[in-house]
Short mmCIF file of C-alpha atoms in Angstrom, two decimals:
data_model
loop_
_atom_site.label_atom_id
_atom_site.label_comp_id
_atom_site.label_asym_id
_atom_site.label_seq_id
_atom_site.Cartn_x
_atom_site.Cartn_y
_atom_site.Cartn_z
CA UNK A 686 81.60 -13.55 -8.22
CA UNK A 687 85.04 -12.11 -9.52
CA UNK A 688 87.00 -14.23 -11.84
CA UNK A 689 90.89 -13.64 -12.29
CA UNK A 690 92.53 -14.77 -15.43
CA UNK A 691 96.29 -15.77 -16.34
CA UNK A 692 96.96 -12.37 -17.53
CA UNK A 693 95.83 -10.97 -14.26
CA UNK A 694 92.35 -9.16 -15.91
CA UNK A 695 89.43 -9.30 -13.47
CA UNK A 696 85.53 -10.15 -14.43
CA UNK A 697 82.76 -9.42 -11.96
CA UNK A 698 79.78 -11.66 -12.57
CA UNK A 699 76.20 -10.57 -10.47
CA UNK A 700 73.61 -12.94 -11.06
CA UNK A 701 69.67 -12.31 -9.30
CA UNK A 702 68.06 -15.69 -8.56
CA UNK A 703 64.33 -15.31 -7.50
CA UNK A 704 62.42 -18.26 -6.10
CA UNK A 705 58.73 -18.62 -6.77
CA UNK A 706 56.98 -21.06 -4.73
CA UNK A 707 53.50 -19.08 -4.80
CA UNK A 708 50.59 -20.11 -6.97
CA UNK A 709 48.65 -17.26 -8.67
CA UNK A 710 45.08 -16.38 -7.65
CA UNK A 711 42.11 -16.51 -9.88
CA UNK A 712 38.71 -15.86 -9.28
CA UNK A 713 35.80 -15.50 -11.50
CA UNK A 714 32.81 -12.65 -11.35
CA UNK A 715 29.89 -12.60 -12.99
CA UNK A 716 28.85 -15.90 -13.10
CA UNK A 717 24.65 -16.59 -13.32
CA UNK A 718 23.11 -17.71 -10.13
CA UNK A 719 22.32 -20.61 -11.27
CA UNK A 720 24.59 -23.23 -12.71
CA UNK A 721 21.51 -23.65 -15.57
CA UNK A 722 21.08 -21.13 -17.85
CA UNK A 723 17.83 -20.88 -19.98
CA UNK A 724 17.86 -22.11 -23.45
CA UNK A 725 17.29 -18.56 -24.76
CA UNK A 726 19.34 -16.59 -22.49
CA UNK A 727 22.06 -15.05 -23.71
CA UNK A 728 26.03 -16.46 -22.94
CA UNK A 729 27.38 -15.44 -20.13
CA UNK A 730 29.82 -12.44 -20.30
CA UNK A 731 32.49 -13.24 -16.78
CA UNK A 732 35.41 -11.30 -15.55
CA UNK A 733 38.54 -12.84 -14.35
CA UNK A 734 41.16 -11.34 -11.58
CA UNK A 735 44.13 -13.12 -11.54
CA UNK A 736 47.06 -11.74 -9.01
CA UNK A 737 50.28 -12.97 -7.81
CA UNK A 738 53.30 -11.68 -6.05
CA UNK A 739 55.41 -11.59 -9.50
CA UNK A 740 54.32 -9.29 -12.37
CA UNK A 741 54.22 -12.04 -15.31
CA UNK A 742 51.48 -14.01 -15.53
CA UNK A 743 49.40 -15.94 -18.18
CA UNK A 744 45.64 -16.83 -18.17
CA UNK A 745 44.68 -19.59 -20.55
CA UNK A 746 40.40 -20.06 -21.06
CA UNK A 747 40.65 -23.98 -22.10
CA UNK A 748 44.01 -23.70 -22.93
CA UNK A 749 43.57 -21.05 -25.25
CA UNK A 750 45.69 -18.04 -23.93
CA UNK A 751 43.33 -15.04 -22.97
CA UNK A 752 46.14 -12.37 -21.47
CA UNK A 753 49.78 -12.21 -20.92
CA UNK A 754 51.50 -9.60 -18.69
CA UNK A 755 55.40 -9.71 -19.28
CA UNK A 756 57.50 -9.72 -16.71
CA UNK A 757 59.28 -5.94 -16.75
CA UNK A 758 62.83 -4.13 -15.75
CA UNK A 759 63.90 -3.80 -13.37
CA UNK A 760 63.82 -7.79 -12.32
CA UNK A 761 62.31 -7.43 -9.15
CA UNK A 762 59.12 -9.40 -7.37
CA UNK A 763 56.32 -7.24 -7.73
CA UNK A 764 52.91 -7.78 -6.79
CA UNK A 765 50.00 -7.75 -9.43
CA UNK A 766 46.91 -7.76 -10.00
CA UNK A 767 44.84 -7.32 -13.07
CA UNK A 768 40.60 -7.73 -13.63
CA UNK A 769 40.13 -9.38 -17.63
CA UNK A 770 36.90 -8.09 -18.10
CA UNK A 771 34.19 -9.26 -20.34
CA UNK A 772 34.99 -12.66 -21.24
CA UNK A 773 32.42 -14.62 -23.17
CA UNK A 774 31.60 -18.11 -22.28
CA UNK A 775 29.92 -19.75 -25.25
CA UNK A 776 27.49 -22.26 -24.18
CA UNK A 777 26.22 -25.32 -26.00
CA UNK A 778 22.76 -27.23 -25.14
CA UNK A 779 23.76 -29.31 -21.83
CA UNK A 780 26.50 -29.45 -19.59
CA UNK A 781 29.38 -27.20 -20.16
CA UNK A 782 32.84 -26.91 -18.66
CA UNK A 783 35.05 -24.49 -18.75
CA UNK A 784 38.61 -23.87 -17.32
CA UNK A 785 40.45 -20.89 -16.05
CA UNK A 786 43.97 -21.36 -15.76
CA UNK A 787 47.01 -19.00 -14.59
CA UNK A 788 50.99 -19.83 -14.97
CA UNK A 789 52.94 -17.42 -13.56
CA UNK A 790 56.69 -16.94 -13.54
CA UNK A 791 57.73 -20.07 -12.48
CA UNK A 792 55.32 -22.03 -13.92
CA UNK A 793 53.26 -22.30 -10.42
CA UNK A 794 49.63 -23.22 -12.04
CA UNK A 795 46.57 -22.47 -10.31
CA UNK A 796 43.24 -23.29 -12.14
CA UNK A 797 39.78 -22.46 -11.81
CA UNK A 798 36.74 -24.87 -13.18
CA UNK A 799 33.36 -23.75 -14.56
CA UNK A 800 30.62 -25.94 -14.92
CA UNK A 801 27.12 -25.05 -16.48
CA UNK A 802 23.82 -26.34 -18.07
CA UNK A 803 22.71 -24.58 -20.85
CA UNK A 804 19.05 -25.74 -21.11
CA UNK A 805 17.47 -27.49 -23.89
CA UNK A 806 14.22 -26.08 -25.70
CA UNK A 807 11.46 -27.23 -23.58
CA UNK A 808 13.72 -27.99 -20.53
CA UNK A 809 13.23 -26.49 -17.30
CA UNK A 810 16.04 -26.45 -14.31
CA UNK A 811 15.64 -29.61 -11.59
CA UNK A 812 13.76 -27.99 -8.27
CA UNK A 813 16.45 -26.95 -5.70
CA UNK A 814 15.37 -29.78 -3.71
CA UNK A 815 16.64 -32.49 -5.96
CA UNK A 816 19.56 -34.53 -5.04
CA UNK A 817 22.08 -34.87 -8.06
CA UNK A 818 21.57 -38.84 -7.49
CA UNK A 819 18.73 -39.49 -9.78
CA UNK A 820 16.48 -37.03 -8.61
CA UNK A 821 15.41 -38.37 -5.17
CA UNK A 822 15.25 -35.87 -2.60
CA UNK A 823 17.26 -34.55 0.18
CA UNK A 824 16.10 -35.50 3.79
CA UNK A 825 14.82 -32.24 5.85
CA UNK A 826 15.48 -34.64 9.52
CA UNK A 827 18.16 -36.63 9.92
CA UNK A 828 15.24 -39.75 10.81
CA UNK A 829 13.89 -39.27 6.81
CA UNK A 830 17.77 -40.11 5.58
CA UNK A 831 17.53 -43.66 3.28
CA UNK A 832 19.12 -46.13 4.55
CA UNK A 833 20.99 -48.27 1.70
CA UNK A 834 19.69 -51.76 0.98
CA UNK A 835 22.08 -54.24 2.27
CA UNK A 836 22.16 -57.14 -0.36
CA UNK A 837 25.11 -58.90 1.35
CA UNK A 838 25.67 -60.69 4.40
CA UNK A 839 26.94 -57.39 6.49
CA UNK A 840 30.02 -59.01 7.96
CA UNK A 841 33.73 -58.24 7.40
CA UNK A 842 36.39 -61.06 6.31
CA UNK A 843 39.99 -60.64 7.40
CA UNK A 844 42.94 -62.73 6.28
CA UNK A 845 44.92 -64.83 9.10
CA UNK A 846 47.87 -62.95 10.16
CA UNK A 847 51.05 -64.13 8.91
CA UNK A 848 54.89 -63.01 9.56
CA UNK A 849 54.55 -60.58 6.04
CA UNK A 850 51.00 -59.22 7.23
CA UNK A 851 50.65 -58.73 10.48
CA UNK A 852 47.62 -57.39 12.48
CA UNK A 853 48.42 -54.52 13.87
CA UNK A 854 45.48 -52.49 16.09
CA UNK A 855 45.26 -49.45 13.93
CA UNK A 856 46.67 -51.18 11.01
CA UNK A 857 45.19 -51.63 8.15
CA UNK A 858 45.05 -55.77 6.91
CA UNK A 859 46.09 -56.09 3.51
CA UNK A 860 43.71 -58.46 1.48
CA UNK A 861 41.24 -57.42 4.01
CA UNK A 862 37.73 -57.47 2.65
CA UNK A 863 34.27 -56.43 3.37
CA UNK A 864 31.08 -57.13 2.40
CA UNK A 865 27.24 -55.46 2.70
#
């Protein structure tokens, strides 16, 4: 942009706008096999890669930052990539969460969840057959899959159609209701 004053002097303005619209990449290494970990097992020690296509980014561990990489001269997109290696995650008796999370640039957040069991003196992990639903097991055959006990009447209630709620094939019915 040039800019021309009353006195005739001339300014030239440049200005570099960069548009971010890609989220950075994390991924975690190092992780145990097993989302349990034994009660006297050490913590787990994780690494973190985070890249993205501009060369400042952030990585936050539960919204504490870990690692900042500033942005540098010249202003230009640059990829990057960078491994954050030995990165403790300090486990308490029971389930455990934990939250990677990169900002880059332009803010674009991309975030990465943890869970664990750490457990309990005496505990021992649930056998790799166990559903997560209150420990019943999961069908081998298709024909051993649980049916779920119908207490209701098993039928379907729809309102009359009016001029505000029509039925439309495909449609759903407002204040449509069903019962099991």
């Amino acid at each position: 942009m040039v800019a021309v004053d009353n006195a005739n002097n001339t300014a030239k303005f440049k200005r570099t706008i960069m548009i971010d619209t890609t989220a950075p990449d994390v991924e975690v290494s190092g992780l145990p096999a097993s989302k349990y970990v034994e009660h006297n097992q050490d913590n787990p020690i994780v690494d973190v890669k985070v890249a993205d296509n501009f060369d400042e980014i952030r990585l936050y561990l539960d919204g504490d930052e870990i690692y900042y990489q500033e942005f540098e001269e010249p202003f230009e997109m640059r990829g990057f990539e960078q491994v954050i290696e030995d990165i403790e995650l300090e486990l308490k008796d029971g389930p455990n969460q934990f939250v990677f999370e990169a900002v880059d640039l332009a803010g674009n957040k991309t975030a990465k969840t943890i869970e664990l069991h750490k457990l309990k003196e005496g505990e021992t992990a649930p056998d790799k057959k166990d559903a997560p639903d209150k420990g019943k097991p999961v069908p081998d055959k298709p024909s051993q899959i649980v049916k779920p006990e119908n207490p209701g009447k098993g039928k379907v209630e729809v309102p009359t159609p009016s001029p505000t709620n029509p039925a439309i094939p495909g449609k759903p019915v407002i204040g449509g209701k069903l019962t099991f």
